[in-house]
Coordinates of C-alpha atoms and ligand atoms in Angstrom, one line a residue:
M1 CA -12.7 -10.0 -30.0
T2 CA -9.0 -9.2 -29.6
R3 CA -6.1 -11.6 -28.5
T4 CA -3.4 -10.8 -25.9
Q5 CA -0.7 -13.0 -23.7
V6 CA -1.6 -11.3 -20.2
A7 CA -5.0 -9.4 -19.4
I8 CA -4.3 -7.2 -16.7
I9 CA -7.3 -6.2 -14.4
G10 CA -7.0 -3.0 -12.8
A11 CA -4.7 0.4 -13.8
G12 CA -3.5 1.1 -10.0
P13 CA 0.5 1.0 -9.5
A14 CA 0.1 -2.8 -9.3
G15 CA -1.6 -3.3 -13.0
L16 CA 0.6 -0.6 -14.4
L17 CA 3.9 -1.9 -13.1
L18 CA 2.8 -5.3 -14.0
G19 CA 2.2 -4.2 -17.5
Q20 CA 5.4 -2.3 -18.0
L21 CA 7.8 -5.5 -16.4
L22 CA 6.1 -7.6 -19.1
D23 CA 6.0 -5.2 -21.5
K24 CA 10.4 -5.1 -21.1
Q25 CA 10.0 -8.8 -21.5
G26 CA 8.1 -8.6 -24.8
I27 CA 5.1 -10.1 -23.4
D28 CA 2.0 -8.5 -24.9
N29 CA -0.6 -7.2 -22.2
V30 CA -3.3 -5.1 -22.3
I31 CA -4.8 -3.2 -18.7
L32 CA -8.3 -2.7 -18.1
E33 CA -9.3 -0.3 -16.0
R34 CA -13.3 0.5 -14.5
Q35 CA -12.8 4.2 -13.7
T36 CA -10.9 6.8 -15.6
G37 CA -7.2 7.9 -15.2
A38 CA -8.4 11.0 -13.6
Y39 CA -10.2 9.2 -10.9
V40 CA -7.4 6.5 -10.1
L41 CA -4.9 9.8 -9.5
G42 CA -7.3 11.2 -7.1
R43 CA -6.9 8.5 -4.7
I44 CA -4.4 9.6 -2.0
R45 CA -2.5 6.7 -0.6
A46 CA 0.8 6.4 1.4
G47 CA 4.3 7.5 0.6
I48 CA 6.8 5.4 1.8
I49 CA 9.0 3.5 -1.0
E50 CA 11.1 0.7 -0.2
Q51 CA 14.3 0.4 -2.3
G52 CA 13.1 -3.2 -3.9
T53 CA 10.1 -1.2 -5.4
V54 CA 12.4 1.7 -6.5
G55 CA 14.7 -1.2 -8.0
L56 CA 11.3 -2.3 -10.1
L57 CA 10.4 1.2 -10.9
D58 CA 14.0 1.8 -12.2
S59 CA 13.9 -1.5 -14.5
V60 CA 11.1 0.0 -16.4
G61 CA 12.0 3.3 -16.7
A62 CA 9.6 5.1 -14.2
S63 CA 11.5 6.5 -11.6
A64 CA 13.2 9.5 -13.0
R65 CA 11.0 12.1 -11.1
L66 CA 11.2 9.9 -8.1
H67 CA 14.8 10.1 -8.0
A68 CA 14.7 13.8 -8.7
E69 CA 12.0 14.8 -6.3
G70 CA 11.6 11.9 -3.8
L71 CA 12.9 12.5 -0.2
V72 CA 15.4 9.9 1.1
H73 CA 14.8 9.0 4.6
D74 CA 17.5 7.7 6.8
G75 CA 15.2 7.3 9.8
A76 CA 11.7 8.1 11.5
Q77 CA 10.8 9.4 14.9
V78 CA 8.4 8.0 17.3
S79 CA 6.8 10.3 19.9
V80 CA 5.5 8.7 22.9
D81 CA 3.2 10.7 25.1
G82 CA 5.6 13.7 24.5
T83 CA 8.7 12.5 24.3
R84 CA 10.4 12.2 21.1
H85 CA 12.9 9.1 19.8
R86 CA 14.6 8.3 16.5
I87 CA 15.0 5.3 14.9
D88 CA 17.9 5.5 12.9
F89 CA 17.3 2.8 9.7
R90 CA 20.7 3.8 7.6
A91 CA 22.8 3.0 10.8
L92 CA 20.9 -0.3 12.1
T93 CA 20.3 -1.7 8.2
G94 CA 22.6 0.4 6.1
R95 CA 19.1 1.3 3.9
A96 CA 16.8 4.1 3.6
V97 CA 13.4 4.3 2.3
T98 CA 12.0 7.5 -0.3
V99 CA 9.5 9.7 0.4
Y100 CA 7.0 9.7 -2.7
G101 CA 3.6 9.8 -2.6
Q102 CA 1.9 6.6 -4.5
T103 CA -0.3 9.0 -6.8
E104 CA 2.9 10.5 -8.1
I105 CA 4.2 7.1 -8.9
T106 CA 1.3 6.3 -10.7
R107 CA 1.3 9.2 -12.7
D108 CA 4.8 8.6 -13.6
L109 CA 3.7 4.6 -14.6
M110 CA 1.0 5.9 -16.9
K111 CA 3.4 8.0 -18.6
V112 CA 5.8 5.2 -19.1
R113 CA 2.7 3.1 -20.4
A114 CA 1.4 5.4 -22.5
D115 CA 5.0 5.9 -24.4
S116 CA 5.4 1.9 -24.5
G117 CA 1.9 2.1 -26.9
R118 CA 0.5 -1.0 -24.9
A119 CA -3.1 -0.8 -24.4
T120 CA -5.0 0.4 -21.7
V121 CA -8.6 0.7 -21.5
Y122 CA -10.3 3.3 -19.0
E123 CA -13.9 2.8 -18.4
A124 CA -13.9 -0.5 -18.8
R125 CA -17.5 -1.1 -17.6
D126 CA -19.0 -4.9 -16.1
V127 CA -15.7 -6.7 -16.6
S128 CA -16.0 -10.4 -16.4
L129 CA -13.7 -13.2 -16.2
H130 CA -14.6 -16.8 -17.9
D131 CA -12.9 -20.1 -18.6
L132 CA -10.4 -19.5 -15.9
D133 CA -9.6 -23.4 -16.0
S134 CA -9.1 -23.6 -19.3
A135 CA -6.2 -22.9 -21.7
T136 CA -7.7 -19.8 -23.1
P137 CA -9.4 -17.6 -20.4
I138 CA -11.8 -14.9 -21.6
V139 CA -12.3 -11.4 -20.4
R140 CA -15.6 -9.8 -21.0
Y141 CA -16.1 -6.1 -20.5
E142 CA -18.3 -3.2 -21.8
K143 CA -17.1 0.0 -23.6
D144 CA -18.8 3.2 -24.9
G145 CA -21.8 0.7 -24.7
A146 CA -20.4 -2.3 -27.1
R147 CA -19.6 -5.5 -25.6
Q148 CA -15.8 -6.4 -25.9
E149 CA -13.8 -9.6 -25.3
I150 CA -10.0 -10.5 -25.1
A151 CA -8.5 -13.7 -25.3
C152 CA -5.6 -14.7 -23.3
D153 CA -3.1 -17.0 -21.9
Y154 CA -3.3 -15.4 -18.3
I155 CA -5.1 -12.8 -16.4
A156 CA -3.8 -10.9 -13.5
G157 CA -6.3 -9.4 -10.9
C158 CA -4.6 -6.1 -9.8
D159 CA -8.1 -4.6 -9.0
G160 CA -8.0 -4.1 -5.5
F161 CA -9.8 -5.3 -2.5
H162 CA -13.4 -4.4 -3.6
A163 CA -13.2 -5.5 -7.2
V164 CA -14.1 -8.4 -9.4
S165 CA -10.9 -10.7 -9.9
R166 CA -11.0 -12.2 -6.4
Q167 CA -15.0 -12.4 -6.7
A168 CA -14.6 -14.8 -9.8
I169 CA -12.7 -17.4 -7.5
P170 CA -15.3 -19.8 -6.0
L171 CA -15.7 -19.3 -2.5
N172 CA -14.7 -22.7 -1.3
K173 CA -11.4 -22.6 -3.3
L174 CA -9.9 -19.5 -1.2
T175 CA -9.2 -18.8 2.4
T176 CA -9.6 -15.8 3.9
H177 CA -8.1 -13.9 7.1
E178 CA -9.1 -10.8 8.5
R179 CA -9.0 -8.3 11.1
I180 CA -10.7 -4.9 11.5
Y181 CA -9.4 -2.7 13.7
P182 CA -11.9 -0.8 15.9
F183 CA -11.1 2.9 14.6
G184 CA -9.7 4.8 11.6
W185 CA -7.3 7.5 10.2
L186 CA -8.7 10.7 9.2
G187 CA -6.2 12.4 6.8
L188 CA -5.3 15.6 5.7
L189 CA -3.3 17.1 3.0
S190 CA -2.0 20.6 3.1
E191 CA 0.7 23.2 1.1
T192 CA 2.5 23.5 4.2
K193 CA 5.8 23.1 5.4
P194 CA 6.4 19.6 7.3
V195 CA 6.7 19.8 10.9
S196 CA 9.7 18.0 10.9
D197 CA 12.5 16.6 8.3
E198 CA 11.1 12.9 9.1
L199 CA 8.3 11.3 10.0
I200 CA 6.8 11.4 13.5
Y201 CA 5.0 8.1 14.7
V202 CA 2.9 9.3 17.6
R203 CA 1.7 7.3 20.2
H204 CA -0.5 9.5 22.5
E205 CA -3.5 8.7 25.2
R206 CA -5.7 10.7 23.1
G207 CA -5.2 8.4 20.0
F208 CA -2.2 7.7 17.4
A209 CA -1.4 10.6 14.7
L210 CA 1.2 10.6 12.0
C211 CA 3.1 13.2 10.8
S212 CA 4.3 12.6 6.9
M213 CA 5.3 14.8 3.9
R214 CA 5.0 14.5 0.3
S215 CA 7.9 17.3 -0.6
P216 CA 9.2 20.3 1.5
T217 CA 6.5 22.4 1.0
R218 CA 3.4 19.5 1.5
S219 CA 2.3 18.1 4.6
R220 CA 0.5 14.7 5.4
Y221 CA -1.1 14.3 8.7
Y222 CA -3.3 11.8 10.1
I223 CA -4.8 11.2 13.3
Q224 CA -6.5 8.2 14.9
C225 CA -10.3 8.5 14.8
S226 CA -13.4 6.8 15.4
L227 CA -15.4 4.8 13.1
A228 CA -18.8 6.6 13.9
D229 CA -16.8 10.0 12.9
S230 CA -17.9 11.7 9.4
I231 CA -15.7 13.9 8.0
D232 CA -18.3 16.8 8.1
A233 CA -17.5 16.6 11.6
W234 CA -13.9 17.4 11.3
P235 CA -13.6 21.3 9.9
D236 CA -9.7 21.7 9.2
S237 CA -9.6 23.9 12.7
R238 CA -10.6 20.8 14.5
F239 CA -7.9 18.8 12.9
W240 CA -5.2 20.8 13.4
D241 CA -6.3 21.3 17.2
E242 CA -6.8 17.8 18.0
L243 CA -3.3 17.1 16.0
A244 CA -1.6 19.6 18.1
L245 CA -2.5 18.0 21.2
R246 CA -1.4 14.8 20.2
L247 CA 2.3 16.2 19.5
D248 CA 5.4 16.6 21.4
S249 CA 6.2 20.3 22.6
D250 CA 8.9 20.8 19.8
A251 CA 6.6 19.4 17.3
R252 CA 3.6 21.7 18.1
R253 CA 5.6 24.7 18.1
N254 CA 6.9 23.9 14.6
L255 CA 3.3 22.7 13.2
V256 CA 2.6 25.2 10.5
T257 CA -1.3 24.9 9.8
G258 CA -3.4 26.0 6.6
P259 CA -6.3 25.1 4.5
S260 CA -6.6 21.2 3.6
I261 CA -6.1 20.2 0.1
E262 CA -7.7 16.9 0.6
K263 CA -9.3 15.1 3.9
S264 CA -10.3 11.7 4.2
I265 CA -11.1 8.8 6.6
A266 CA -10.2 5.1 6.1
P267 CA -10.9 2.5 8.2
L268 CA -7.9 0.1 9.3
R269 CA -8.0 -3.4 8.0
S270 CA -5.9 -6.2 7.8
F271 CA -6.8 -9.3 5.1
V272 CA -5.4 -11.9 3.2
A273 CA -6.8 -14.3 0.4
E274 CA -5.3 -17.7 -0.2
P275 CA -4.0 -18.8 -2.2
M276 CA -3.3 -15.9 -4.9
R277 CA -3.9 -18.1 -8.3
Y278 CA -7.0 -19.9 -9.3
H279 CA -6.0 -22.0 -12.3
R280 CA -4.7 -19.0 -14.9
L281 CA -5.7 -16.2 -13.2
F282 CA -3.2 -14.7 -10.6
L283 CA -4.1 -12.0 -7.9
A284 CA -1.8 -9.2 -6.7
G285 CA -1.8 -6.2 -4.7
D286 CA -4.9 -5.1 -2.6
A287 CA -7.0 -7.8 -4.7
A288 CA -5.0 -10.6 -2.3
H289 CA -4.2 -8.6 0.9
I290 CA -4.8 -5.2 2.8
V291 CA -2.8 -4.0 5.7
P292 CA -3.5 -1.0 7.5
P293 CA -1.5 1.8 6.7
T294 CA 0.9 1.9 9.7
G295 CA 4.1 1.4 8.1
A296 CA 3.0 2.1 4.6
K297 CA 3.3 -1.6 3.2
G298 CA 0.3 -1.8 0.8
L299 CA 2.0 -0.5 -2.2
N300 CA 5.2 -1.9 -1.4
L301 CA 3.5 -5.4 -1.3
A302 CA 1.8 -5.1 -4.4
A303 CA 5.4 -4.3 -6.2
S304 CA 7.0 -7.3 -4.7
D305 CA 4.2 -9.6 -5.8
V306 CA 4.0 -8.2 -9.7
G307 CA 7.8 -8.4 -9.6
Y308 CA 7.3 -12.1 -8.5
L309 CA 4.4 -12.5 -11.2
S310 CA 6.4 -10.8 -14.3
A311 CA 9.3 -13.0 -13.6
A312 CA 7.2 -16.2 -13.6
L313 CA 5.4 -15.3 -16.9
A314 CA 8.7 -14.1 -18.2
E315 CA 10.1 -17.6 -17.3
F316 CA 7.0 -19.5 -18.9
Y317 CA 7.4 -17.8 -22.2
R318 CA 10.9 -18.0 -22.4
T319 CA 11.2 -21.6 -21.4
G320 CA 7.6 -23.2 -21.5
S321 CA 8.2 -24.0 -17.7
T322 CA 5.4 -23.3 -15.3
R323 CA 7.6 -23.7 -12.1
G324 CA 7.5 -20.0 -11.1
L325 CA 3.8 -19.7 -11.7
D326 CA 3.3 -22.9 -9.7
T327 CA 5.3 -21.3 -6.9
Y328 CA 4.1 -17.8 -7.4
S329 CA 1.1 -18.0 -4.6
E330 CA 3.7 -19.3 -1.9
R331 CA 6.2 -17.0 -2.6
A332 CA 4.2 -14.2 -2.8
L333 CA 2.5 -14.9 0.5
R334 CA 5.6 -15.6 2.5
R335 CA 6.6 -11.9 1.9
V336 CA 3.0 -10.7 2.3
W337 CA 2.6 -12.7 6.0
L338 CA 6.0 -10.6 7.0
A339 CA 4.2 -7.7 6.1
E340 CA 1.0 -8.1 7.5
R341 CA 2.6 -9.1 10.8
F342 CA 4.8 -5.9 10.5
S343 CA 1.9 -3.9 9.9
W344 CA -0.3 -5.5 12.5
W345 CA 2.3 -5.2 15.1
M346 CA 2.9 -1.0 14.0
T347 CA -0.7 -0.7 14.8
S348 CA -1.2 -2.4 17.6
L349 CA 2.3 -0.7 19.1
L350 CA 0.8 3.2 18.7
H351 CA -2.7 3.5 18.4
H352 CA -5.1 3.7 21.6
F353 CA -7.5 0.5 21.6
P354 CA -10.9 1.6 23.0
D355 CA -11.3 -2.0 24.7
H356 CA -7.7 -2.2 26.3
S357 CA -7.6 -2.8 29.9
S358 CA -4.6 -0.8 32.1
F359 CA -2.5 -4.1 31.9
D360 CA -2.7 -4.0 27.7
R361 CA -1.7 -0.2 27.9
R362 CA 1.4 -0.9 30.2
V363 CA 2.4 -4.0 27.8
Q364 CA 2.1 -1.3 25.0
L365 CA 4.3 0.9 26.9
A366 CA 6.8 -1.5 27.6
E367 CA 7.2 -2.5 24.3
L368 CA 7.6 0.9 23.2
E369 CA 10.3 1.2 26.3
Y370 CA 12.1 -1.9 25.3
L371 CA 12.3 -0.6 21.5
F372 CA 14.0 2.5 22.5
S373 CA 16.4 0.9 24.9
S374 CA 17.1 -2.3 22.7
R375 CA 19.3 -2.1 19.5
A376 CA 17.9 -5.6 18.6
A377 CA 14.6 -4.2 19.1
A378 CA 15.3 -0.9 17.0
T379 CA 16.7 -3.1 14.4
A380 CA 13.8 -5.6 14.0
L381 CA 11.8 -2.2 13.4
A382 CA 13.9 -1.1 11.0
E383 CA 14.7 -3.7 9.0
N384 CA 11.0 -4.4 8.5
Y385 CA 10.3 -0.5 7.8
V386 CA 13.2 -0.5 4.8
G387 CA 11.7 -3.5 3.6
L388 CA 12.3 -7.3 3.6
P389 CA 14.3 -8.5 0.5
F390 CA 12.1 -9.3 -2.4
Ligands
PHB1 C1 2.0 8.6 3.8 O1 2.5 9.8 3.7 O2 0.6 8.8 3.5 C2 2.3 7.2 5.1 C3 3.2 7.7 5.7 C4 3.6 6.4 6.2 C5 2.6 5.9 6.7 C6 1.5 6.2 6.1 C7 1.0 6.9 5.0 O3 3.0 4.8 7.8

């Protein structure tokens, strides 16, 4: 049996960032991860980083490479049935976003974690949470065939949508809200020059598309696909052909194709479980909420959650007050719901919905028309995209 102050379940960006935010406050913590480090790094996620998230990475010393290699984007483009429009984040909000892959953030946080000397246990199997309503909750797990136990003051569930933390909360203590979208995103990563200096979000009768990037030589593209599609039905050549059909003529001319480095299909989901606390267990990131990727809010929400949680834990260990811990769920959920709304809205604005009537489609086009003709409407998109205050 080992003892720590905070046991963190999950070594994705949420768990690793929380671990280092606590480390900076001198709070002992152990991170348990079911997978290997290599597996965690193999998960490709979005790559738009809000300034608030950058600030948290700065504070734990994990942002040097982000500042050196990340691309600062002052705006993004929206293409509607072949005509491109620009949303100028800088002019509308005074702020910008940084394009830098979540995989790279995880890699940077892993390095800082290793340097800090705090414990991270990879391949921790059969993790289970016990005595959550006592003063000393226990985490049990198995490592290399041996049973292990950690006694702690608090547990942070940062283990994603499918994992054990949320499931440790009795069903009648949790309210869940969910929307499943009737399509998926087929994503492709390639070692090719991006089609544009800025991201292009594409609304097209054939379906949504997104031109994103990881660097000046590495592109990330997505196309809306059917949930029934399998990856085998999408050889690279079919992906590039379908993407080209959805782009405006300028983008189509600039499109450089090449072999995929990674290709995967992701379903789109909106989900919130509340409250984000059960006695001594606190949920953060995907363990408590999922957003569809449109707008790239997932990582940034995980960052604001662990920012609030680390501040609340620091207050408790400094002063003995549980005020921050008692208001954590409410505080985090306020920002979560605003990002849920924005991600749902961006998704609704840009995708082809199979069950839409002609009325629904005309309203979608009117919404886009309003976005491009009203500074107020563009500002509403921009201030959400660059990130609401932490
Ligand atoms: C990505 O680069 O993977 C990405 C960017 C913006 C999004 C979603 C995904 O809205």
